Tab-separated table of C-alpha atoms and ligand atoms in Angstrom:
chain	number	residue	atom	x	y	z
A	1	UNK	CA	77.780	134.868	33.991
A	2	UNK	CA	77.004	134.661	30.344
A	3	UNK	CA	77.928	130.627	30.086
A	4	UNK	CA	77.102	127.680	31.764
A	5	UNK	CA	80.317	126.817	33.864
A	6	UNK	CA	80.886	123.945	31.633
A	7	UNK	CA	81.393	126.248	28.621
A	8	UNK	CA	84.192	128.157	30.704
A	9	UNK	CA	85.806	125.002	32.042
A	10	UNK	CA	85.593	123.580	28.270
A	11	UNK	CA	87.053	126.423	26.812
A	12	UNK	CA	89.980	126.802	29.596
A	13	UNK	CA	90.759	122.997	29.490
A	14	UNK	CA	91.338	123.500	25.389
A	15	UNK	CA	92.966	126.836	26.004
A	16	UNK	CA	94.911	127.334	29.303
A	17	UNK	CA	97.774	126.175	30.875
A	18	UNK	CA	97.622	125.844	34.607
A	19	UNK	CA	100.422	125.243	36.637
A	20	UNK	CA	102.553	122.322	36.078
A	21	UNK	CA	99.544	120.719	33.836
A	22	UNK	CA	99.597	118.980	30.726
A	23	UNK	CA	97.291	120.226	28.142
A	24	UNK	CA	96.716	116.229	26.581
A	25	UNK	CA	95.231	115.599	30.168
A	26	UNK	CA	94.013	118.419	31.718
A	27	UNK	CA	93.434	117.729	35.311
A	28	UNK	CA	90.218	119.609	36.785
A	29	UNK	CA	89.772	122.569	37.899
A	30	UNK	CA	87.312	124.991	39.335
A	31	UNK	CA	85.379	128.247	38.747
A	32	UNK	CA	85.752	130.795	40.963
A	33	UNK	CA	82.539	132.690	41.483
A	34	UNK	CA	83.818	135.693	44.244
A	35	UNK	CA	86.272	135.971	46.984
A	36	UNK	CA	85.636	137.697	50.206
A	37	UNK	CA	87.517	137.083	53.540
A	38	UNK	CA	88.794	133.892	53.746
A	39	UNK	CA	86.106	132.447	51.566
A	40	UNK	CA	85.896	130.944	47.963
A	41	UNK	CA	82.806	130.760	46.250
A	42	UNK	CA	83.070	128.064	43.870
A	43	UNK	CA	80.916	126.741	40.779
A	44	UNK	CA	79.526	123.492	41.811
A	45	UNK	CA	79.506	122.315	38.196
A	46	UNK	CA	75.618	122.048	38.171
A	47	UNK	CA	74.731	125.975	38.813
A	48	UNK	CA	74.778	126.327	42.448
A	49	UNK	CA	77.806	127.417	44.547
A	50	UNK	CA	80.179	125.775	47.247
A	51	UNK	CA	81.893	127.891	49.542
A	52	UNK	CA	85.178	126.874	50.971
A	53	UNK	CA	87.954	128.470	53.305
A	54	UNK	CA	90.787	129.085	51.266
A	55	UNK	CA	93.610	127.034	53.526
A	56	UNK	CA	96.238	127.866	51.051
A	57	UNK	CA	95.717	131.638	51.301
A	58	UNK	CA	96.173	131.465	47.327
A	59	UNK	CA	99.629	129.737	47.312
A	60	UNK	CA	100.511	131.586	50.828
A	61	UNK	CA	99.825	135.321	49.642
A	62	UNK	CA	96.550	136.560	50.919
A	63	UNK	CA	97.587	137.142	54.389
A	64	UNK	CA	95.012	139.628	55.034
A	65	UNK	CA	91.954	137.774	53.088
A	66	UNK	CA	90.097	138.828	49.809
A	67	UNK	CA	88.750	141.976	49.119
A	68	UNK	CA	90.259	143.389	52.108
A	69	UNK	CA	88.901	147.234	52.704
A	70	UNK	CA	92.319	148.470	53.345
A	71	UNK	CA	94.452	146.691	50.580
A	72	UNK	CA	91.183	147.753	47.849
A	73	UNK	CA	91.311	151.413	49.099
A	74	UNK	CA	95.168	151.544	48.416
A	75	UNK	CA	95.260	150.363	45.067
A	76	UNK	CA	92.288	152.698	44.232
A	77	UNK	CA	93.918	155.685	45.594
A	78	UNK	CA	96.941	154.675	43.155
A	79	UNK	CA	94.817	153.827	40.488
A	80	UNK	CA	93.369	157.628	40.483
A	81	UNK	CA	97.254	158.789	40.445
A	82	UNK	CA	98.781	156.762	37.839
A	83	UNK	CA	99.045	152.952	37.402
A	84	UNK	CA	102.404	152.625	35.847
A	85	UNK	CA	105.308	154.176	34.785
A	86	UNK	CA	108.702	152.987	33.765
A	87	UNK	CA	111.728	152.747	35.917
A	88	UNK	CA	114.483	153.877	34.233
A	89	UNK	CA	114.793	157.422	34.868
A	90	UNK	CA	111.419	158.156	36.811
A	91	UNK	CA	110.744	157.276	40.631
A	92	UNK	CA	107.600	157.391	42.516
A	93	UNK	CA	106.722	158.037	46.178
A	94	UNK	CA	105.350	154.347	46.397
A	95	UNK	CA	108.499	152.790	45.160
A	96	UNK	CA	110.463	154.886	47.764
A	97	UNK	CA	108.124	154.358	50.479
A	98	UNK	CA	107.862	150.700	50.447
A	99	UNK	CA	111.639	150.430	49.855
A	100	UNK	CA	112.258	152.450	52.935
A	101	UNK	CA	109.609	150.219	55.029
A	102	UNK	CA	111.559	147.085	53.558
A	103	UNK	CA	115.113	148.452	54.823
A	104	UNK	CA	113.423	149.124	58.263
A	105	UNK	CA	111.684	145.713	58.824
A	106	UNK	CA	114.675	143.055	57.170
A	107	UNK	CA	117.678	142.393	59.231
A	108	UNK	CA	119.704	145.372	59.807
A	109	UNK	CA	122.549	145.128	57.204
A	110	UNK	CA	120.155	145.029	54.369
A	111	UNK	CA	120.048	148.565	53.135
A	112	UNK	CA	119.314	148.642	49.418
A	113	UNK	CA	116.493	147.427	47.582
A	114	UNK	CA	115.622	145.731	43.818
A	115	UNK	CA	112.353	145.677	42.876
A	116	UNK	CA	111.144	142.821	40.471
A	117	UNK	CA	107.709	141.054	38.883
A	118	UNK	CA	108.082	137.677	40.762
A	119	UNK	CA	109.745	135.599	43.207
A	120	UNK	CA	111.561	133.612	40.442
A	121	UNK	CA	112.789	136.811	39.323
A	122	UNK	CA	114.058	138.004	42.476
A	123	UNK	CA	116.019	135.055	43.023
A	124	UNK	CA	117.519	135.312	39.236
A	125	UNK	CA	118.402	138.982	40.322
A	126	UNK	CA	120.089	137.657	43.668
A	127	UNK	CA	122.037	134.913	41.647
A	128	UNK	CA	123.182	137.678	38.978
A	129	UNK	CA	124.292	139.904	42.083
A	130	UNK	CA	126.317	137.476	43.599
A	131	UNK	CA	128.345	136.499	40.495
A	132	UNK	CA	128.753	139.920	39.401
A	133	UNK	CA	130.221	140.383	43.563
A	134	UNK	CA	132.434	137.983	42.921
A	135	UNK	CA	133.821	139.400	39.417
A	136	UNK	CA	133.928	142.606	40.922
A	137	UNK	CA	136.463	141.071	44.031
A	138	UNK	CA	138.654	139.445	41.022
A	139	UNK	CA	137.323	136.018	41.918
A	140	UNK	CA	136.594	135.155	38.498
A	141	UNK	CA	135.971	131.085	38.734
A	142	UNK	CA	133.242	131.650	41.411
A	143	UNK	CA	129.968	131.121	39.200
A	144	UNK	CA	128.343	128.216	41.120
A	145	UNK	CA	125.975	128.248	43.635
A	146	UNK	CA	125.933	126.230	47.262
A	147	UNK	CA	122.823	124.669	48.531
A	148	UNK	CA	120.955	122.213	50.074
A	149	UNK	CA	118.963	119.348	48.645
A	150	UNK	CA	115.192	119.678	49.134
A	151	UNK	CA	114.799	123.313	48.459
A	152	UNK	CA	112.752	125.297	45.817
A	153	UNK	CA	113.583	128.540	44.389
A	154	UNK	CA	111.203	128.984	41.382
A	155	UNK	CA	110.980	127.833	37.961
A	156	UNK	CA	112.994	130.021	35.871
A	157	UNK	CA	116.382	128.729	34.711
A	158	UNK	CA	118.719	130.066	37.524
A	159	UNK	CA	116.308	129.333	40.295
A	160	UNK	CA	115.711	125.804	38.738
A	161	UNK	CA	119.230	124.820	38.941
A	162	UNK	CA	118.896	125.480	42.880
A	163	UNK	CA	116.268	123.772	43.508
A	164	UNK	CA	116.434	120.012	44.287
A	165	UNK	CA	117.931	117.949	41.593
A	166	UNK	CA	115.048	115.146	41.840
A	167	UNK	CA	111.966	116.877	42.550
A	168	UNK	CA	112.863	120.236	40.399
A	169	UNK	CA	113.683	117.458	37.698
A	170	UNK	CA	116.682	118.304	36.670
A	171	UNK	CA	117.155	115.249	34.595
A	172	UNK	CA	114.496	116.762	31.850
A	173	UNK	CA	117.026	119.821	31.292
A	174	UNK	CA	120.486	118.217	31.409
A	175	UNK	CA	122.779	120.216	29.598
A	176	UNK	CA	120.864	123.544	29.929
A	177	UNK	CA	121.038	124.007	33.646
A	178	UNK	CA	124.221	125.402	35.397
A	179	UNK	CA	125.306	122.533	37.450
A	180	UNK	CA	125.325	123.664	40.864
A	181	UNK	CA	127.054	122.489	44.290
A	182	UNK	CA	124.610	120.457	46.352
A	183	UNK	CA	124.871	119.348	49.985
A	184	UNK	CA	122.539	117.114	51.864
A	185	UNK	CA	118.956	118.355	53.222
A	186	UNK	CA	119.410	119.855	56.902
A	187	UNK	CA	118.295	117.310	59.426
A	188	UNK	CA	114.523	117.248	59.866
A	189	UNK	CA	113.059	119.047	62.306
A	190	UNK	CA	112.997	122.872	63.969
A	191	UNK	CA	114.212	121.977	67.626
A	192	UNK	CA	117.517	120.738	66.899
A	193	UNK	CA	120.301	122.304	69.138
A	194	UNK	CA	123.464	123.173	67.617
A	195	UNK	CA	125.199	120.541	69.439
A	196	UNK	CA	122.665	117.815	68.079
A	197	UNK	CA	124.939	115.006	66.644
A	198	UNK	CA	123.137	114.408	63.221
A	199	UNK	CA	123.101	118.364	62.735
A	200	UNK	CA	126.842	118.167	63.616
A	201	UNK	CA	127.642	115.275	60.781
A	202	UNK	CA	125.355	117.874	58.446
A	203	UNK	CA	127.572	120.883	59.340
A	204	UNK	CA	130.681	118.721	58.810
A	205	UNK	CA	129.524	117.313	55.308
A	206	UNK	CA	128.620	121.121	54.156
A	207	UNK	CA	132.100	122.160	55.519
A	208	UNK	CA	134.094	119.407	53.159
A	209	UNK	CA	131.980	120.500	50.484
A	210	UNK	CA	132.399	123.996	51.044
A	211	UNK	CA	136.185	123.898	51.348
A	212	UNK	CA	136.495	121.484	48.307
A	213	UNK	CA	134.581	124.069	45.795
A	214	UNK	CA	135.914	127.190	47.678
A	215	UNK	CA	137.237	128.509	44.316
A	216	UNK	CA	134.015	128.291	42.456
A	217	UNK	CA	131.426	129.044	44.711
A	218	UNK	CA	129.874	132.472	44.667
A	219	UNK	CA	127.149	132.233	47.415
A	220	UNK	CA	125.061	130.314	49.448
A	221	UNK	CA	121.238	130.159	49.002
A	222	UNK	CA	118.549	128.535	50.875
A	223	UNK	CA	115.235	128.913	52.220
A	224	UNK	CA	115.948	129.616	55.960
A	225	UNK	CA	114.130	127.210	58.553
A	226	UNK	CA	111.655	125.917	56.221
A	227	UNK	CA	111.566	124.694	52.942
A	228	UNK	CA	108.671	125.121	50.973
A	229	UNK	CA	107.739	123.690	47.904
A	230	UNK	CA	110.313	121.390	47.960
A	231	UNK	CA	108.422	119.671	50.878
A	232	UNK	CA	107.234	121.468	53.226
A	233	UNK	CA	110.345	120.493	55.532
A	234	UNK	CA	110.983	122.620	58.970
A	235	UNK	CA	114.553	122.537	60.137
A	236	UNK	CA	116.922	123.841	62.906
A	237	UNK	CA	117.678	127.551	63.055
A	238	UNK	CA	121.283	126.106	63.850
A	239	UNK	CA	121.803	125.194	60.336
A	240	UNK	CA	121.808	128.556	59.435
A	241	UNK	CA	124.463	129.751	61.904
A	242	UNK	CA	126.472	126.961	60.273
A	243	UNK	CA	126.027	128.320	56.913
A	244	UNK	CA	126.659	132.103	57.883
A	245	UNK	CA	130.069	130.769	59.351
A	246	UNK	CA	131.095	129.033	56.165
A	247	UNK	CA	130.079	132.022	53.929
A	248	UNK	CA	132.174	134.077	56.090
A	249	UNK	CA	135.369	131.572	56.221
A	250	UNK	CA	135.386	131.269	52.088
A	251	UNK	CA	133.807	134.831	51.409
A	252	UNK	CA	130.551	133.360	49.922
A	253	UNK	CA	127.534	135.619	49.721
A	254	UNK	CA	124.545	134.277	51.679
A	255	UNK	CA	121.522	134.282	50.282
A	256	UNK	CA	117.960	133.578	51.959
A	257	UNK	CA	114.879	133.220	50.173
A	258	UNK	CA	112.598	134.363	52.280
A	259	UNK	CA	109.756	134.390	49.478
A	260	UNK	CA	107.481	131.874	51.402
A	261	UNK	CA	108.605	132.300	55.025
A	262	UNK	CA	108.261	136.173	54.950
A	263	UNK	CA	105.848	138.452	56.755
A	264	UNK	CA	105.550	136.580	59.787
A	265	UNK	CA	104.395	133.063	58.437
A	266	UNK	CA	106.904	130.852	60.593
A	267	UNK	CA	106.245	133.103	63.680
A	268	UNK	CA	108.938	135.787	63.491
A	269	UNK	CA	108.670	138.368	60.798
A	270	UNK	CA	111.463	136.833	58.720
A	271	UNK	CA	112.582	132.980	59.328
A	272	UNK	CA	116.452	134.551	59.631
A	273	UNK	CA	115.172	136.033	63.093
A	274	UNK	CA	114.926	132.238	64.660
A	275	UNK	CA	118.572	131.766	64.026
A	276	UNK	CA	120.005	135.628	64.872
A	277	UNK	CA	121.580	135.451	61.541
A	278	UNK	CA	121.750	138.144	58.865
A	279	UNK	CA	122.054	137.289	55.331
A	280	UNK	CA	124.239	139.229	52.666
A	281	UNK	CA	120.951	139.359	50.152
A	282	UNK	CA	117.488	138.893	50.959
A	283	UNK	CA	114.420	137.691	48.589
A	284	UNK	CA	111.078	138.808	49.461
A	285	UNK	CA	107.695	137.882	47.648
A	286	UNK	CA	104.458	136.184	47.841
A	287	UNK	CA	102.944	137.802	50.872
A	288	UNK	CA	104.560	141.022	49.640
A	289	UNK	CA	101.588	142.291	48.359
A	290	UNK	CA	98.860	140.882	50.151
A	291	UNK	CA	98.495	138.528	47.613
A	292	UNK	CA	96.694	141.255	45.481
A	293	UNK	CA	99.676	141.813	42.660
A	294	UNK	CA	102.715	140.118	41.720
A	295	UNK	CA	105.598	141.756	42.754
A	296	UNK	CA	108.682	140.636	44.731
A	297	UNK	CA	112.135	142.348	46.056
A	298	UNK	CA	116.037	141.337	46.476
A	299	UNK	CA	117.468	143.278	48.958
A	300	UNK	CA	121.116	143.628	49.919
A	301	UNK	CA	124.039	145.139	52.145
A	302	UNK	CA	125.965	147.802	51.232
A	303	UNK	CA	129.030	146.032	50.669
A	304	UNK	CA	127.475	143.964	48.124
A	305	UNK	CA	125.576	147.079	46.598
A	306	UNK	CA	128.806	149.490	46.495
A	307	UNK	CA	131.316	146.316	45.446
A	308	UNK	CA	129.290	145.564	42.579
A	309	UNK	CA	128.679	149.297	41.509
A	310	UNK	CA	132.245	150.108	41.877
A	311	UNK	CA	133.012	146.712	39.599
A	312	UNK	CA	133.371	146.273	35.997
A	313	UNK	CA	129.658	146.498	34.813
A	314	UNK	CA	129.366	149.414	37.185
A	315	UNK	CA	125.791	148.671	37.422
A	316	UNK	CA	123.561	145.711	38.607
A	317	UNK	CA	122.640	144.234	35.083
A	318	UNK	CA	118.953	143.984	35.538
A	319	UNK	CA	116.114	146.044	35.024
A	320	UNK	CA	112.504	144.625	34.050
A	321	UNK	CA	109.629	146.510	32.264
A	322	UNK	CA	107.410	146.350	35.470
A	323	UNK	CA	110.029	147.159	37.805
A	324	UNK	CA	108.545	148.730	40.940
A	325	UNK	CA	105.085	148.730	39.391
A	326	UNK	CA	103.188	151.842	41.367
A	327	UNK	CA	99.723	149.425	42.253
A	328	UNK	CA	101.941	146.701	43.348
A	329	UNK	CA	104.326	149.096	45.424
A	330	UNK	CA	101.240	150.829	46.726
A	331	UNK	CA	99.375	147.513	48.081
A	332	UNK	CA	102.494	146.272	49.357
A	333	UNK	CA	103.112	149.223	51.474
A	334	UNK	CA	99.452	148.798	52.713
A	335	UNK	CA	99.619	145.225	53.389
A	336	UNK	CA	102.989	145.690	55.480
A	337	UNK	CA	101.675	148.402	57.834
A	338	UNK	CA	98.335	146.899	57.935
A	339	UNK	CA	100.336	143.501	59.019
A	340	UNK	CA	102.403	145.491	61.457
A	341	UNK	CA	99.334	147.462	63.100
A	342	UNK	CA	98.094	144.601	64.252
A	343	UNK	CA	99.513	142.036	66.767
A	344	UNK	CA	100.460	139.462	63.943
A	345	UNK	CA	102.878	137.738	66.240
A	346	UNK	CA	100.159	136.426	68.557
A	347	UNK	CA	97.775	136.004	65.747
A	348	UNK	CA	100.086	133.556	64.292
A	349	UNK	CA	100.874	131.825	67.678
A	350	UNK	CA	97.025	131.282	68.065
A	351	UNK	CA	96.830	129.546	64.363
A	352	UNK	CA	99.860	127.573	65.254
A	353	UNK	CA	98.160	126.437	68.203
A	354	UNK	CA	95.120	125.568	66.437
A	355	UNK	CA	96.294	123.762	63.719
A	356	UNK	CA	98.419	121.602	65.925
A	357	UNK	CA	95.370	120.952	67.715
A	358	UNK	CA	93.286	120.139	64.827
A	359	UNK	CA	95.933	118.327	63.187
A	360	UNK	CA	96.937	115.971	65.808
A	361	UNK	CA	94.525	113.161	65.389
A	362	UNK	CA	95.520	112.905	61.866
A	363	UNK	CA	99.019	111.674	63.301
A	364	UNK	CA	96.783	108.418	64.139
A	365	UNK	CA	95.706	107.607	61.063
A	366	UNK	CA	97.216	104.558	58.983
A	367	UNK	CA	97.983	106.661	55.979
A	368	UNK	CA	99.827	109.569	57.724
A	369	UNK	CA	103.853	109.255	58.055
A	370	UNK	CA	104.250	112.768	59.524
A	371	UNK	CA	102.158	115.682	61.250
A	372	UNK	CA	104.159	119.190	61.733
A	373	UNK	CA	103.638	122.545	62.310
A	374	UNK	CA	105.608	125.511	62.297
A	375	UNK	CA	104.252	129.101	62.783
A	376	UNK	CA	100.936	129.294	60.499
A	377	UNK	CA	101.927	126.619	58.267
A	378	UNK	CA	100.487	123.181	59.051
A	379	UNK	CA	101.522	119.455	57.312
A	380	UNK	CA	100.179	116.136	57.214
A	381	UNK	CA	102.721	113.984	55.158
A	382	UNK	CA	100.998	110.509	53.687
A	383	UNK	CA	102.750	107.343	53.319
A	384	UNK	CA	102.411	107.682	49.640
A	385	UNK	CA	101.480	110.148	46.751
A	386	UNK	CA	98.026	111.947	47.485
A	387	UNK	CA	95.130	110.772	45.294
A	388	UNK	CA	94.924	114.733	44.451
A	389	UNK	CA	91.301	114.568	42.649
A	390	UNK	CA	89.713	112.617	45.920
A	391	UNK	CA	91.405	114.281	48.269
A	392	UNK	CA	90.519	118.012	47.155
A	393	UNK	CA	86.883	116.709	46.990
A	394	UNK	CA	86.641	115.469	50.085
A	395	UNK	CA	87.985	118.649	51.502
A	396	UNK	CA	85.716	120.583	49.707
A	397	UNK	CA	82.807	118.845	50.939
A	398	UNK	CA	84.051	119.624	54.189
A	399	UNK	CA	84.347	123.811	53.489
A	400	UNK	CA	88.131	123.756	52.669
A	401	UNK	CA	90.350	124.292	49.739
A	402	UNK	CA	93.722	122.543	49.981
A	403	UNK	CA	95.951	121.718	46.974
A	404	UNK	CA	98.217	118.763	48.203
A	405	UNK	CA	101.373	117.885	45.994
A	406	UNK	CA	103.092	114.851	45.943
A	407	UNK	CA	102.427	113.069	49.409
A	408	UNK	CA	101.600	116.365	51.089
A	409	UNK	CA	98.688	117.801	52.696
A	410	UNK	CA	99.017	121.358	53.924
A	411	UNK	CA	97.997	124.346	55.160
A	412	UNK	CA	99.491	128.245	54.826
A	413	UNK	CA	95.810	129.732	55.999
A	414	UNK	CA	95.065	133.643	55.993
A	415	UNK	CA	95.944	135.301	59.010
A	416	UNK	CA	92.759	136.658	59.172
A	417	UNK	CA	91.171	133.258	59.501
A	418	UNK	CA	89.286	133.061	62.983
A	419	UNK	CA	89.822	130.213	65.601
A	420	UNK	CA	86.641	128.691	64.012
A	421	UNK	CA	88.052	128.574	60.726
A	422	UNK	CA	91.223	127.297	61.895
A	423	UNK	CA	89.327	124.562	63.531
A	424	UNK	CA	87.760	123.924	60.495
A	425	UNK	CA	90.710	123.535	58.234
A	426	UNK	CA	92.174	120.966	60.966
A	427	UNK	CA	88.871	119.201	60.764
A	428	UNK	CA	88.480	118.891	57.094
A	429	UNK	CA	92.432	118.057	56.453
A	430	UNK	CA	92.240	115.362	59.017
A	431	UNK	CA	88.609	114.310	57.807
A	432	UNK	CA	89.870	114.068	54.198
A	433	UNK	CA	92.842	112.330	54.968
A	434	UNK	CA	90.931	109.676	56.746
A	435	UNK	CA	88.742	109.337	53.712
A	436	UNK	CA	90.748	109.821	50.901
A	437	UNK	CA	94.617	109.113	52.056
B	501	LIG	C1	107.012	130.494	45.444
B	501	LIG	C2	108.578	130.651	45.540
B	501	LIG	C3	109.445	131.048	44.596
B	501	LIG	C4	108.858	131.636	43.376
B	501	LIG	O1	108.113	132.708	43.209
B	501	LIG	P1	107.077	132.978	42.018
B	501	LIG	O2	106.507	134.237	42.473
B	501	LIG	O3	106.537	131.680	41.896
B	501	LIG	O4	108.075	133.270	41.016
B	501	LIG	C5	110.573	130.975	45.062
B	501	LIG	N1	111.125	130.880	46.215
B	501	LIG	C6	110.346	130.431	47.042
B	501	LIG	C7	110.695	129.949	48.360
B	501	LIG	C8	109.075	130.295	46.749
B	501	LIG	O5	108.240	129.898	47.465
């Protein structure tokens, strides 16, 4: 490294925006020296190195770990072929093969694939497709989306409009954001049966809302079973059956945003499988490339694809410059094949059990309001906002990198974590919350 770590950090602080950051009061960042397997090597600020298990899997993406030999090889092979070509008028093997694989592994009715650069853009495209679908059906007033409170669907404008209005800070963008129809958040807890009274009350409110706005609504969009960045909040698969029924009754399209939940994270390959409900449109991203490159995909049914294609526009009106980037498609294909070549479900179940055991003692701490685990997701919710710098530091001293938000300290570890790594993560989160919560 040609400069002292403080040189880089100083220049970063003056120059670069980080996610949700201020340049007036930049919050501390740490310099990554290297990353291998599930471990990050961070500069400790005095020229030494701190090693930490990445309990975030780089924001839920890096499921097979850093410098994975299979993924590295796939990427290098494609670099030696070609790194990018435009997707207008051209195609390539990595795109076709990845498209086929996605259709194979996602719910059966999904037959067609649109590749784009990021999760947010895939949600933009999904919403655009739903609007075009309604126009093609002659339903001209249907330009709004129905969703529930507590969701997160990305940071560009259409996704932002369906994020939780409070957490998503809609007040900052009043007048610029489309006003969507928000139902109440589903009642908390994965295990509620269809007959649960709170769930039925929720279903009743949603049904009334859908009825009242039926002529304005193009589609329903939710994160199935687990709301992620909106609050790390699991809810019952039975709610998805309610939404499917409402969509069918009123002619809405049902969009599942599985950008966070896809590829095994909640214990099934896609979270919709918990409910046995098929969406009309599906968004995937994040772990799609095993965390190597930015890529997302929107999948839809033949009915949706053909209705839009035969509609007034005659086409789906979207086409990003880096659509179906060959490097990203190659590494995504390698990542999916690597996942499916293993007993990933047992691995996720073992991680789940390890997180439940490791985080259970946190439930006894006075600062803690709730502890919950679903699949390879572990969450400790505090009684108030996290002291981010103190908690990060306390976890790092215990060998673990976490990035809490609001009142939530959570982990979505790489699937390649050993049982010992998972125990370290559980102990570090519990210890850090005890010290700094
Ligand atoms: C992260 C996320 C997005 C946005 O994806 P980006 O790649 O950050 O644009 C959308 N929806 C969900 C559920 C997500 O977790």
